Tab-separated table of C-alpha atoms in Angstrom:
chain	number	residue	atom	x	y	z
A	5	UNK	CA	-34.607	-43.542	-75.172
A	6	UNK	CA	-37.018	-40.812	-74.051
A	7	UNK	CA	-39.990	-40.259	-76.372
A	8	UNK	CA	-41.585	-36.824	-76.348
A	9	UNK	CA	-45.283	-37.021	-77.083
A	10	UNK	CA	-47.873	-34.308	-77.638
A	11	UNK	CA	-48.904	-34.722	-73.994
A	12	UNK	CA	-45.413	-34.051	-72.660
A	13	UNK	CA	-42.828	-35.842	-70.534
A	14	UNK	CA	-42.403	-36.919	-66.923
A	15	UNK	CA	-39.972	-35.588	-64.283
A	16	UNK	CA	-38.086	-38.882	-64.569
A	17	UNK	CA	-37.699	-38.307	-68.310
A	18	UNK	CA	-36.127	-34.928	-67.640
A	19	UNK	CA	-33.665	-36.358	-65.124
A	20	UNK	CA	-32.721	-39.126	-67.565
A	21	UNK	CA	-31.871	-36.631	-70.310
A	22	UNK	CA	-30.376	-33.825	-68.242
A	23	UNK	CA	-28.230	-35.985	-65.972
A	24	UNK	CA	-28.207	-39.414	-67.566
A	25	UNK	CA	-27.559	-38.496	-71.217
A	26	UNK	CA	-30.578	-40.474	-72.424
A	27	UNK	CA	-31.322	-40.066	-76.106
A	28	UNK	CA	-34.500	-38.329	-77.284
A	29	UNK	CA	-37.017	-38.932	-80.052
A	30	UNK	CA	-40.272	-37.285	-81.110
A	31	UNK	CA	-43.486	-39.337	-81.175
A	32	UNK	CA	-45.716	-39.315	-84.260
A	33	UNK	CA	-48.513	-37.537	-82.381
A	34	UNK	CA	-46.099	-34.714	-81.493
A	35	UNK	CA	-45.101	-34.314	-85.141
A	36	UNK	CA	-48.774	-34.249	-86.157
A	37	UNK	CA	-49.597	-31.641	-83.516
A	38	UNK	CA	-46.785	-29.392	-84.718
A	39	UNK	CA	-47.806	-29.730	-88.358
A	40	UNK	CA	-51.395	-28.816	-87.499
A	41	UNK	CA	-50.429	-25.690	-85.564
A	42	UNK	CA	-47.977	-24.657	-88.273
A	43	UNK	CA	-50.714	-24.833	-90.887
A	44	UNK	CA	-52.655	-22.232	-88.888
A	45	UNK	CA	-49.659	-19.867	-88.851
A	46	UNK	CA	-49.201	-20.355	-92.601
A	47	UNK	CA	-52.869	-19.435	-93.136
A	48	UNK	CA	-52.413	-16.236	-91.098
A	49	UNK	CA	-49.456	-15.332	-93.258
A	50	UNK	CA	-51.478	-15.844	-96.424
A	51	UNK	CA	-54.365	-13.753	-95.073
A	52	UNK	CA	-52.102	-10.888	-94.003
A	53	UNK	CA	-53.701	-10.592	-90.549
A	54	UNK	CA	-51.798	-8.626	-87.840
A	55	UNK	CA	-50.876	-11.184	-85.153
A	56	UNK	CA	-48.328	-10.627	-82.385
A	57	UNK	CA	-45.085	-12.424	-83.059
A	58	UNK	CA	-46.128	-13.476	-86.542
A	59	UNK	CA	-46.551	-10.167	-88.345
A	60	UNK	CA	-45.559	-7.681	-85.621
A	61	UNK	CA	-42.556	-6.777	-83.525
A	62	UNK	CA	-42.074	-7.892	-79.924
A	63	UNK	CA	-42.536	-6.483	-76.443
A	64	UNK	CA	-42.899	-2.711	-76.585
A	65	UNK	CA	-42.743	-3.013	-80.418
A	66	UNK	CA	-45.889	-5.158	-80.547
A	67	UNK	CA	-47.732	-2.530	-82.602
A	68	UNK	CA	-45.061	-2.370	-85.312
A	69	UNK	CA	-46.171	-4.193	-88.487
A	70	UNK	CA	-43.512	-6.326	-90.210
A	71	UNK	CA	-43.651	-6.800	-93.965
A	72	UNK	CA	-43.953	-10.444	-95.131
A	73	UNK	CA	-40.571	-10.455	-96.831
A	74	UNK	CA	-38.841	-9.480	-93.579
A	75	UNK	CA	-40.511	-11.877	-91.159
A	76	UNK	CA	-37.841	-14.579	-91.319
A	77	UNK	CA	-35.246	-11.850	-90.781
A	78	UNK	CA	-37.285	-10.703	-87.773
A	79	UNK	CA	-37.019	-14.139	-86.142
A	80	UNK	CA	-33.241	-14.300	-86.568
A	81	UNK	CA	-32.834	-10.742	-85.323
A	82	UNK	CA	-34.948	-11.595	-82.286
A	83	UNK	CA	-32.667	-14.480	-81.340
A	84	UNK	CA	-29.499	-12.421	-81.758
A	85	UNK	CA	-30.753	-9.445	-79.745
A	86	UNK	CA	-32.177	-11.569	-76.933
A	87	UNK	CA	-29.015	-13.659	-76.524
A	88	UNK	CA	-27.747	-10.933	-74.211
A	89	UNK	CA	-26.720	-12.899	-71.156
A	90	UNK	CA	-23.512	-12.385	-69.257
A	91	UNK	CA	-21.466	-14.305	-66.715
A	92	UNK	CA	-20.217	-17.830	-66.175
A	93	UNK	CA	-21.912	-20.636	-68.123
A	94	UNK	CA	-24.804	-22.514	-66.596
A	95	UNK	CA	-24.100	-26.181	-65.807
A	96	UNK	CA	-24.542	-28.659	-68.620
A	97	UNK	CA	-27.456	-30.412	-66.886
A	98	UNK	CA	-29.403	-27.152	-66.633
A	99	UNK	CA	-28.973	-26.380	-70.333
A	100	UNK	CA	-29.931	-29.915	-71.361
A	101	UNK	CA	-33.033	-29.729	-69.163
A	102	UNK	CA	-33.947	-26.378	-70.692
A	103	UNK	CA	-33.596	-27.662	-74.263
A	104	UNK	CA	-35.621	-30.798	-73.525
A	105	UNK	CA	-38.414	-28.750	-71.981
A	106	UNK	CA	-38.467	-26.428	-74.973
A	107	UNK	CA	-38.885	-29.447	-77.254
A	108	UNK	CA	-41.684	-30.632	-74.953
A	109	UNK	CA	-43.396	-27.252	-75.268
A	110	UNK	CA	-43.131	-27.151	-79.062
A	111	UNK	CA	-44.338	-30.760	-79.313
A	112	UNK	CA	-47.638	-29.881	-77.639
A	113	UNK	CA	-48.745	-28.211	-80.857
A	114	UNK	CA	-49.582	-24.745	-79.599
A	115	UNK	CA	-46.504	-22.867	-80.849
A	116	UNK	CA	-46.947	-22.897	-84.613
A	117	UNK	CA	-43.478	-24.197	-85.481
A	118	UNK	CA	-42.439	-26.751	-88.068
A	119	UNK	CA	-41.371	-30.169	-86.752
A	120	UNK	CA	-37.901	-29.431	-88.154
A	121	UNK	CA	-37.318	-26.856	-85.416
A	122	UNK	CA	-38.032	-29.351	-82.638
A	123	UNK	CA	-35.925	-31.968	-84.436
A	124	UNK	CA	-32.993	-29.554	-84.512
A	125	UNK	CA	-33.102	-29.237	-80.709
A	126	UNK	CA	-33.360	-33.014	-80.380
A	127	UNK	CA	-30.309	-33.367	-82.617
A	128	UNK	CA	-28.304	-31.091	-80.300
A	129	UNK	CA	-29.269	-33.192	-77.282
A	130	UNK	CA	-28.454	-36.481	-78.983
A	131	UNK	CA	-25.127	-35.164	-80.275
A	132	UNK	CA	-24.277	-33.964	-76.738
A	133	UNK	CA	-23.853	-30.389	-77.947
A	134	UNK	CA	-24.542	-27.978	-75.087
A	135	UNK	CA	-25.050	-24.277	-75.816
A	136	UNK	CA	-23.095	-21.810	-73.695
A	137	UNK	CA	-25.806	-20.139	-71.591
A	138	UNK	CA	-24.599	-17.336	-69.276
A	139	UNK	CA	-25.897	-17.274	-65.710
A	140	UNK	CA	-27.385	-13.760	-65.859
A	141	UNK	CA	-30.051	-12.511	-68.240
A	142	UNK	CA	-33.450	-13.904	-67.283
A	143	UNK	CA	-36.045	-12.086	-65.185
A	144	UNK	CA	-38.569	-14.895	-65.502
A	145	UNK	CA	-40.697	-12.357	-67.357
A	146	UNK	CA	-41.596	-13.772	-70.760
A	147	UNK	CA	-40.110	-16.871	-69.281
A	148	UNK	CA	-36.364	-17.323	-69.650
A	149	UNK	CA	-35.848	-15.166	-72.724
A	150	UNK	CA	-32.083	-14.659	-72.691
A	151	UNK	CA	-31.080	-18.213	-71.668
A	152	UNK	CA	-33.383	-19.747	-74.263
A	153	UNK	CA	-32.115	-17.287	-76.885
A	154	UNK	CA	-28.561	-18.504	-76.267
A	155	UNK	CA	-29.808	-22.046	-76.986
A	156	UNK	CA	-31.691	-20.933	-80.097
A	157	UNK	CA	-28.686	-19.004	-81.389
A	158	UNK	CA	-26.765	-22.261	-81.676
A	159	UNK	CA	-29.564	-23.694	-83.826
A	160	UNK	CA	-28.974	-21.005	-86.450
A	161	UNK	CA	-25.216	-21.651	-86.401
A	162	UNK	CA	-24.245	-18.715	-84.225
A	163	UNK	CA	-23.309	-18.248	-80.579
A	164	UNK	CA	-21.208	-20.491	-78.397
A	165	UNK	CA	-21.120	-24.114	-77.299
A	166	UNK	CA	-19.801	-25.408	-73.974
A	167	UNK	CA	-16.783	-27.615	-74.633
A	168	UNK	CA	-16.020	-30.677	-72.515
A	169	UNK	CA	-13.143	-28.839	-70.803
A	170	UNK	CA	-15.377	-25.924	-69.809
A	171	UNK	CA	-14.160	-23.565	-72.521
A	172	UNK	CA	-16.405	-22.313	-75.299
A	173	UNK	CA	-16.426	-23.048	-79.007
A	174	UNK	CA	-18.295	-21.436	-81.855
A	175	UNK	CA	-21.444	-23.269	-82.856
A	176	UNK	CA	-20.106	-23.992	-86.331
A	177	UNK	CA	-16.793	-25.119	-84.830
A	178	UNK	CA	-18.729	-27.666	-82.778
A	179	UNK	CA	-20.276	-29.162	-85.912
A	180	UNK	CA	-23.749	-27.635	-85.670
A	181	UNK	CA	-25.814	-27.776	-88.868
A	182	UNK	CA	-27.700	-24.430	-88.934
A	183	UNK	CA	-31.413	-24.167	-89.662
A	184	UNK	CA	-33.391	-21.252	-91.113
A	185	UNK	CA	-36.243	-19.953	-89.009
A	186	UNK	CA	-39.612	-18.972	-90.404
A	187	UNK	CA	-42.287	-16.654	-88.990
A	188	UNK	CA	-43.188	-17.175	-85.320
A	189	UNK	CA	-40.418	-19.742	-84.809
A	190	UNK	CA	-37.809	-17.521	-83.186
A	191	UNK	CA	-40.341	-16.306	-80.650
A	192	UNK	CA	-41.523	-19.864	-79.994
A	193	UNK	CA	-37.956	-20.905	-79.192
A	194	UNK	CA	-37.456	-18.360	-76.411
A	195	UNK	CA	-40.842	-17.689	-74.770
A	196	UNK	CA	-41.287	-20.041	-71.832
A	197	UNK	CA	-40.381	-21.112	-68.315
A	198	UNK	CA	-38.101	-23.963	-69.367
A	199	UNK	CA	-34.940	-22.859	-67.570
A	200	UNK	CA	-36.553	-22.290	-64.202
A	201	UNK	CA	-38.744	-25.388	-64.529
A	202	UNK	CA	-35.749	-27.569	-65.369
A	203	UNK	CA	-33.840	-26.284	-62.354
A	204	UNK	CA	-36.856	-26.720	-60.080
A	205	UNK	CA	-37.454	-30.311	-61.205
A	206	UNK	CA	-33.835	-31.265	-60.566
A	207	UNK	CA	-33.888	-29.418	-57.237
A	208	UNK	CA	-36.975	-31.393	-56.233
A	209	UNK	CA	-35.155	-34.667	-56.841
A	210	UNK	CA	-32.124	-33.455	-54.884
A	211	UNK	CA	-34.187	-32.085	-52.002
A	212	UNK	CA	-36.126	-35.343	-51.645
A	213	UNK	CA	-32.878	-37.246	-51.211
A	214	UNK	CA	-31.249	-34.695	-48.913
A	215	UNK	CA	-34.281	-34.472	-46.633
A	216	UNK	CA	-34.097	-38.232	-46.147
A	217	UNK	CA	-30.369	-37.984	-45.472
A	218	UNK	CA	-31.134	-35.283	-42.908
A	219	UNK	CA	-33.206	-37.884	-41.032
A	220	UNK	CA	-30.243	-40.269	-41.233
A	221	UNK	CA	-27.731	-37.771	-39.841
A	222	UNK	CA	-30.215	-36.631	-37.178
A	223	UNK	CA	-30.683	-40.208	-35.984
A	224	UNK	CA	-26.923	-40.707	-35.813
A	225	UNK	CA	-26.508	-37.486	-33.807
A	226	UNK	CA	-29.297	-38.433	-31.406
A	227	UNK	CA	-27.666	-41.816	-30.860
A	228	UNK	CA	-24.248	-40.238	-30.321
A	229	UNK	CA	-25.682	-37.791	-27.746
A	230	UNK	CA	-27.575	-40.487	-25.836
A	231	UNK	CA	-30.871	-38.928	-26.821
A	232	UNK	CA	-34.290	-40.446	-26.394
A	233	UNK	CA	-36.201	-42.399	-29.007
A	234	UNK	CA	-39.536	-41.578	-27.358
A	235	UNK	CA	-40.261	-38.276	-29.188
A	236	UNK	CA	-40.361	-40.264	-32.432
A	237	UNK	CA	-43.044	-42.749	-31.402
A	238	UNK	CA	-45.755	-42.862	-34.092
A	239	UNK	CA	-48.616	-42.147	-31.677
A	240	UNK	CA	-47.083	-38.751	-30.925
A	241	UNK	CA	-47.305	-37.747	-34.580
A	242	UNK	CA	-50.792	-38.972	-35.359
A	243	UNK	CA	-52.061	-36.271	-32.984
A	244	UNK	CA	-50.476	-33.607	-35.202
A	245	UNK	CA	-51.194	-35.028	-38.639
A	246	UNK	CA	-48.681	-33.265	-40.848
A	247	UNK	CA	-47.642	-35.997	-43.308
A	248	UNK	CA	-44.034	-34.871	-43.653
A	249	UNK	CA	-43.571	-34.840	-39.889
A	250	UNK	CA	-44.909	-38.374	-39.576
A	251	UNK	CA	-42.621	-39.602	-42.345
A	252	UNK	CA	-39.528	-37.998	-40.828
A	253	UNK	CA	-40.325	-39.281	-37.337
A	254	UNK	CA	-40.867	-42.793	-38.698
A	255	UNK	CA	-37.470	-42.665	-40.401
A	256	UNK	CA	-35.665	-41.582	-37.233
A	257	UNK	CA	-37.537	-44.073	-35.057
A	258	UNK	CA	-36.666	-46.932	-37.416
A	259	UNK	CA	-33.003	-45.949	-37.555
A	260	UNK	CA	-32.696	-45.928	-33.742
A	261	UNK	CA	-34.002	-49.473	-33.254
A	262	UNK	CA	-31.827	-52.342	-31.974
A	263	UNK	CA	-29.207	-49.981	-30.629
A	264	UNK	CA	-27.175	-51.013	-27.551
A	265	UNK	CA	-26.301	-47.325	-27.124
A	266	UNK	CA	-29.996	-46.421	-26.885
A	267	UNK	CA	-30.692	-49.464	-24.674
A	268	UNK	CA	-28.016	-48.292	-22.222
A	269	UNK	CA	-30.303	-45.496	-20.997
A	270	UNK	CA	-33.724	-46.530	-22.333
A	271	UNK	CA	-35.317	-46.991	-18.888
A	272	UNK	CA	-33.390	-44.255	-17.075
A	273	UNK	CA	-36.168	-41.722	-16.518
A	274	UNK	CA	-33.785	-39.211	-14.951
A	275	UNK	CA	-31.537	-39.171	-17.984
A	276	UNK	CA	-32.731	-37.004	-20.891
A	277	UNK	CA	-36.138	-36.074	-19.507
A	278	UNK	CA	-36.360	-33.725	-22.467
A	279	UNK	CA	-33.839	-33.519	-25.266
A	280	UNK	CA	-32.983	-30.181	-26.849
A	281	UNK	CA	-35.168	-28.937	-29.680
A	282	UNK	CA	-32.540	-29.716	-32.320
A	283	UNK	CA	-32.940	-33.387	-31.392
A	284	UNK	CA	-36.557	-33.671	-30.241
A	285	UNK	CA	-38.021	-31.406	-32.948
A	286	UNK	CA	-36.062	-32.829	-35.878
A	287	UNK	CA	-39.215	-34.348	-37.472
A	288	UNK	CA	-41.184	-31.142	-37.041
A	289	UNK	CA	-38.605	-29.139	-39.020
A	290	UNK	CA	-37.601	-31.758	-41.582
A	291	UNK	CA	-41.253	-32.772	-41.896
A	292	UNK	CA	-42.352	-29.226	-42.658
A	293	UNK	CA	-39.645	-29.167	-45.317
A	294	UNK	CA	-41.051	-32.379	-46.779
A	295	UNK	CA	-44.513	-30.830	-46.967
A	296	UNK	CA	-43.019	-27.781	-48.673
A	297	UNK	CA	-41.333	-30.118	-51.123
A	298	UNK	CA	-44.703	-31.712	-51.843
A	299	UNK	CA	-46.114	-28.277	-52.685
A	300	UNK	CA	-43.187	-27.539	-55.016
A	301	UNK	CA	-43.622	-30.956	-56.652
A	302	UNK	CA	-47.292	-30.217	-57.318
A	303	UNK	CA	-46.477	-26.843	-58.882
A	304	UNK	CA	-43.711	-28.291	-61.061
A	305	UNK	CA	-45.983	-31.140	-62.157
A	306	UNK	CA	-48.658	-28.689	-63.280
A	307	UNK	CA	-46.094	-26.633	-65.179
A	308	UNK	CA	-44.812	-29.751	-66.887
A	309	UNK	CA	-48.294	-30.229	-68.358
A	310	UNK	CA	-48.685	-26.557	-69.324
A	311	UNK	CA	-48.476	-24.590	-72.542
A	312	UNK	CA	-46.312	-21.581	-71.670
A	313	UNK	CA	-45.619	-20.064	-75.092
A	314	UNK	CA	-46.868	-16.652	-76.274
A	315	UNK	CA	-48.790	-16.204	-78.437
A	316	UNK	CA	-50.422	-19.621	-78.519
A	317	UNK	CA	-52.015	-21.248	-81.542
A	318	UNK	CA	-55.408	-22.712	-80.658
A	319	UNK	CA	-56.901	-25.640	-82.598
A	320	UNK	CA	-59.819	-23.500	-83.775
A	321	UNK	CA	-57.421	-21.229	-85.680
A	322	UNK	CA	-57.130	-18.389	-83.184
A	323	UNK	CA	-53.717	-17.072	-82.144
A	324	UNK	CA	-54.013	-15.463	-78.723
A	325	UNK	CA	-51.582	-13.586	-76.501
A	326	UNK	CA	-51.301	-15.029	-73.000
A	327	UNK	CA	-49.441	-14.447	-69.761
A	328	UNK	CA	-48.715	-18.142	-69.263
A	329	UNK	CA	-44.970	-17.555	-69.589
A	330	UNK	CA	-44.904	-15.620	-66.298
A	331	UNK	CA	-42.773	-17.557	-63.825
A	332	UNK	CA	-44.522	-16.570	-60.581
A	333	UNK	CA	-45.729	-20.116	-59.712
A	334	UNK	CA	-42.212	-21.494	-60.089
A	335	UNK	CA	-40.546	-18.542	-58.381
A	336	UNK	CA	-42.802	-18.829	-55.346
A	337	UNK	CA	-42.274	-22.595	-55.114
A	338	UNK	CA	-38.491	-22.269	-55.425
A	339	UNK	CA	-38.305	-19.523	-52.803
A	340	UNK	CA	-40.482	-21.526	-50.411
A	341	UNK	CA	-38.376	-24.653	-50.897
A	342	UNK	CA	-35.154	-22.685	-50.373
A	343	UNK	CA	-36.478	-21.449	-47.018
A	344	UNK	CA	-37.331	-25.004	-45.996
A	345	UNK	CA	-33.974	-26.434	-47.087
A	346	UNK	CA	-32.114	-23.656	-45.275
A	347	UNK	CA	-33.890	-24.590	-42.041
A	348	UNK	CA	-33.099	-28.281	-42.433
A	349	UNK	CA	-29.448	-27.239	-42.582
A	350	UNK	CA	-29.807	-24.824	-39.672
A	351	UNK	CA	-31.155	-27.422	-37.254
A	352	UNK	CA	-28.495	-29.928	-38.378
A	353	UNK	CA	-25.749	-27.418	-37.553
A	354	UNK	CA	-27.252	-26.972	-34.062
A	355	UNK	CA	-26.881	-30.707	-33.488
A	356	UNK	CA	-23.255	-30.513	-34.624
A	357	UNK	CA	-22.556	-27.710	-32.163
A	358	UNK	CA	-24.160	-29.718	-29.343
A	359	UNK	CA	-22.057	-32.782	-30.196
A	360	UNK	CA	-18.874	-30.727	-29.954
A	361	UNK	CA	-19.717	-28.831	-26.754
A	362	UNK	CA	-18.439	-30.669	-23.674
A	363	UNK	CA	-21.111	-28.954	-21.548
A	364	UNK	CA	-23.988	-30.342	-23.627
A	365	UNK	CA	-22.761	-33.522	-25.318
A	366	UNK	CA	-23.340	-35.861	-22.352
A	367	UNK	CA	-19.757	-36.792	-21.563
A	368	UNK	CA	-18.260	-36.754	-25.047
A	369	UNK	CA	-14.800	-35.132	-25.092
A	370	UNK	CA	-14.446	-31.498	-26.221
A	371	UNK	CA	-14.771	-31.130	-29.986
A	372	UNK	CA	-14.856	-34.929	-30.286
A	373	UNK	CA	-11.111	-35.374	-29.843
A	374	UNK	CA	-9.693	-37.638	-27.102
A	375	UNK	CA	-6.730	-35.249	-26.654
A	376	UNK	CA	-8.302	-31.775	-26.570
A	377	UNK	CA	-5.898	-28.881	-26.269
A	378	UNK	CA	-3.103	-30.109	-28.476
A	379	UNK	CA	-5.817	-31.250	-30.877
A	380	UNK	CA	-8.866	-29.235	-31.973
A	381	UNK	CA	-10.875	-32.152	-33.344
A	382	UNK	CA	-13.886	-31.017	-35.345
A	383	UNK	CA	-13.974	-27.488	-33.937
A	384	UNK	CA	-13.431	-25.750	-37.272
A	385	UNK	CA	-15.663	-28.153	-39.172
A	386	UNK	CA	-18.509	-26.673	-37.108
A	387	UNK	CA	-17.299	-23.170	-38.075
A	388	UNK	CA	-17.623	-24.239	-41.695
A	389	UNK	CA	-21.151	-25.518	-41.139
A	390	UNK	CA	-22.100	-22.314	-39.306
A	391	UNK	CA	-20.764	-20.166	-42.136
A	392	UNK	CA	-22.781	-22.153	-44.666
A	393	UNK	CA	-25.920	-21.830	-42.536
A	394	UNK	CA	-25.429	-18.061	-42.553
A	395	UNK	CA	-25.067	-18.073	-46.338
A	396	UNK	CA	-28.215	-20.140	-46.726
A	397	UNK	CA	-30.123	-17.649	-44.596
A	398	UNK	CA	-29.110	-14.897	-46.995
A	399	UNK	CA	-30.084	-17.051	-49.975
A	400	UNK	CA	-33.444	-17.863	-48.385
A	401	UNK	CA	-34.547	-14.251	-48.870
A	402	UNK	CA	-37.144	-14.548	-51.651
A	403	UNK	CA	-36.185	-13.514	-55.167
A	404	UNK	CA	-39.809	-13.498	-56.289
A	405	UNK	CA	-40.566	-10.193	-54.548
A	406	UNK	CA	-37.860	-8.333	-56.465
A	407	UNK	CA	-39.764	-7.391	-59.620
A	408	UNK	CA	-38.232	-4.698	-61.835
A	409	UNK	CA	-40.071	-3.236	-64.861
A	410	UNK	CA	-38.543	-3.731	-68.322
A	411	UNK	CA	-39.239	-3.361	-72.047
A	412	UNK	CA	-40.483	0.209	-71.890
A	413	UNK	CA	-42.931	-0.755	-69.106
A	414	UNK	CA	-44.603	-3.383	-71.307
A	415	UNK	CA	-43.173	-6.054	-69.034
A	416	UNK	CA	-43.871	-4.095	-65.871
A	417	UNK	CA	-43.957	-7.034	-63.453
A	418	UNK	CA	-41.521	-9.941	-63.636
A	419	UNK	CA	-41.186	-13.126	-61.591
A	420	UNK	CA	-37.447	-13.455	-60.950
A	421	UNK	CA	-38.096	-17.194	-61.187
A	422	UNK	CA	-34.712	-17.852	-62.819
A	423	UNK	CA	-32.951	-16.242	-59.859
A	424	UNK	CA	-35.158	-18.125	-57.389
A	425	UNK	CA	-34.370	-21.517	-58.903
A	426	UNK	CA	-30.660	-20.739	-59.339
A	427	UNK	CA	-30.257	-19.865	-55.670
A	428	UNK	CA	-32.331	-22.891	-54.654
A	429	UNK	CA	-29.682	-25.066	-56.292
A	430	UNK	CA	-27.027	-23.322	-54.207
A	431	UNK	CA	-29.020	-23.748	-50.991
A	432	UNK	CA	-29.339	-27.487	-51.624
A	433	UNK	CA	-25.657	-27.809	-52.457
A	434	UNK	CA	-24.910	-26.035	-49.178
A	435	UNK	CA	-27.325	-28.301	-47.300
A	436	UNK	CA	-25.369	-31.296	-48.550
A	437	UNK	CA	-22.184	-29.802	-47.071
A	438	UNK	CA	-23.836	-29.156	-43.694
A	439	UNK	CA	-25.150	-32.722	-43.552
A	440	UNK	CA	-21.646	-33.959	-44.374
A	441	UNK	CA	-20.319	-32.168	-41.287
A	442	UNK	CA	-23.108	-33.685	-39.184
A	443	UNK	CA	-22.448	-37.151	-40.588
A	444	UNK	CA	-18.756	-36.943	-39.677
A	445	UNK	CA	-19.486	-35.462	-36.232
A	446	UNK	CA	-22.164	-38.006	-35.373
A	447	UNK	CA	-20.001	-40.928	-36.473
A	448	UNK	CA	-17.107	-39.604	-34.412
A	449	UNK	CA	-19.424	-39.296	-31.401
A	450	UNK	CA	-20.653	-42.866	-31.838
A	451	UNK	CA	-17.056	-44.103	-32.116
A	452	UNK	CA	-16.285	-42.392	-28.815
A	453	UNK	CA	-19.144	-44.278	-27.104
A	454	UNK	CA	-17.267	-47.583	-27.521
A	455	UNK	CA	-17.520	-50.263	-26.275
A	456	UNK	CA	-21.233	-49.525	-26.617
A	457	UNK	CA	-22.467	-50.462	-30.100
A	458	UNK	CA	-24.805	-48.333	-32.219
A	459	UNK	CA	-27.872	-49.468	-34.158
A	460	UNK	CA	-27.381	-51.571	-37.300
A	461	UNK	CA	-27.798	-48.410	-39.378
A	462	UNK	CA	-25.290	-46.656	-37.143
A	463	UNK	CA	-22.777	-49.489	-37.465
A	464	UNK	CA	-23.072	-49.302	-41.225
A	465	UNK	CA	-22.555	-45.522	-41.223
A	466	UNK	CA	-19.549	-45.802	-38.920
A	467	UNK	CA	-17.944	-48.514	-41.040
A	468	UNK	CA	-18.468	-46.501	-44.226
A	469	UNK	CA	-17.120	-43.234	-42.817
A	470	UNK	CA	-14.169	-44.990	-41.162
A	471	UNK	CA	-12.841	-45.925	-44.597
A	472	UNK	CA	-11.858	-42.316	-45.275
A	473	UNK	CA	-11.983	-40.687	-41.821
A	474	UNK	CA	-10.477	-43.330	-39.567
A	475	UNK	CA	-11.270	-43.198	-35.859
A	476	UNK	CA	-10.730	-40.750	-32.996
A	477	UNK	CA	-7.106	-39.678	-32.718
A	478	UNK	CA	-4.660	-36.892	-33.552
A	479	UNK	CA	-5.811	-34.107	-35.861
A	480	UNK	CA	-5.573	-34.699	-39.598
A	481	UNK	CA	-5.953	-32.560	-42.725
A	482	UNK	CA	-9.721	-32.288	-42.525
A	483	UNK	CA	-10.770	-30.830	-45.894
A	484	UNK	CA	-10.355	-34.097	-47.873
A	485	UNK	CA	-12.297	-35.955	-45.161
A	486	UNK	CA	-15.154	-33.458	-45.417
A	487	UNK	CA	-15.133	-33.728	-49.196
A	488	UNK	CA	-15.477	-37.504	-48.938
A	489	UNK	CA	-18.296	-37.141	-46.404
A	490	UNK	CA	-20.040	-34.698	-48.726
A	491	UNK	CA	-19.754	-37.095	-51.665
A	492	UNK	CA	-21.207	-39.831	-49.470
A	493	UNK	CA	-24.204	-37.699	-48.509
A	494	UNK	CA	-24.818	-36.625	-52.118
A	495	UNK	CA	-24.604	-40.101	-53.577
A	496	UNK	CA	-27.373	-42.612	-53.020
A	497	UNK	CA	-24.958	-45.347	-51.930
A	498	UNK	CA	-25.007	-44.924	-48.140
A	499	UNK	CA	-28.767	-44.474	-48.111
A	500	UNK	CA	-29.201	-47.624	-50.198
A	501	UNK	CA	-26.995	-49.616	-47.806
A	502	UNK	CA	-28.892	-48.333	-44.773
A	503	UNK	CA	-32.231	-49.178	-46.381
A	504	UNK	CA	-31.031	-52.708	-47.056
A	505	UNK	CA	-30.212	-52.933	-43.362
A	506	UNK	CA	-33.111	-51.067	-41.744
A	507	UNK	CA	-35.837	-51.105	-44.403
A	508	UNK	CA	-37.117	-48.416	-46.805
A	509	UNK	CA	-36.945	-44.791	-45.678
A	510	UNK	CA	-39.507	-42.201	-46.673
């Protein structure tokens, strides 16, 4: 059970709800905070003061006064008009993360909503009802207006719900019990960075795992290509004190220990005087990515503690317009992390190409097949990795520089944070596929070094991959093998087994 307090939630809480289906409850202090802020909005209503979002229209209509008897209607109309997305539905985990973060925002007591509104979102999460949220619609301007509006529409018994088979149902058909919105509440449900923050937090968890797996596959490739362990000695990284670089080098160094393959040329100073950059500089690239990840983690952590609604209700009774919903911090972080992840994949693909090239692989057979000519081995698997690297380079172009003015020039600079975090998810998914190709290629190279034995971590990787890929031999239908390798990289199982064998990896 995840309890949402007035001070917020943790990244682990979000992962538990979005991906682990944990149930949610509201803490008493959150309910008290919401009641207190709602009492301020009620007082404004009684006094008849003009306040944005309470007694006025929205965006370019901010100067239009709304009569008291029409303010509830205004909130419902706002939700309907802003639920204007189009395209395929966003994944269930993204929508659940977005709803949880909206509850978190309301529970901080700066939005002026009744506790019943937050409870209604909690009820959707606990009933496993996922609104149908189209992929296009947010500019990261007033946060994720359209995606959040599609969630809010379900609360009032309208819109669509994502069925278990991927089709869509009407909200009422899914058993939703509609609520009536009061003044300010419609706006409070849609103004915020919850969609992009949810995607960034999940991307951070995925990137942390994949960057460690990139060290694993790099170590396996270095072993398969009879590379040197010396570039990963700790004293060589203390003289360039980037923390991510040191962590990555320590991982690779640890994974190469106790390897008969490495011992076979350890003292041969003619062999491998200098390995290629894709081998020797693996910690410098993956380490820089780790440091970028640390930056993104810091930004996401700050946002998770932030009030991003507009307007905000202050404890002293003021209701002030803010720009806190602008997604620039998240957009920049997501774009930066996408660049880093794309480069981790790019250097991995260069190691794959080297493993397959008979001129550079140090006596491995062409394309890692013992019968080249009749058989093509892993030739086309490298094509696949190269194509994905090219796609990641396109996706690494920053979305956050693509502002377009909207709302009659009221919203004349937008963050494109939703687009930045969406494409970051794709880059990381692609990185997983590239690492799967490297895992298969490196294992095949190690198998071809027999009778020499790899490191304990290498033996474990070979044994695991052999279960679905077999050993060197005639060509096979490769797509299912690559899918299994990809699943192995994505899961935490192989990493956990290696850590039990070699010790914890950073």
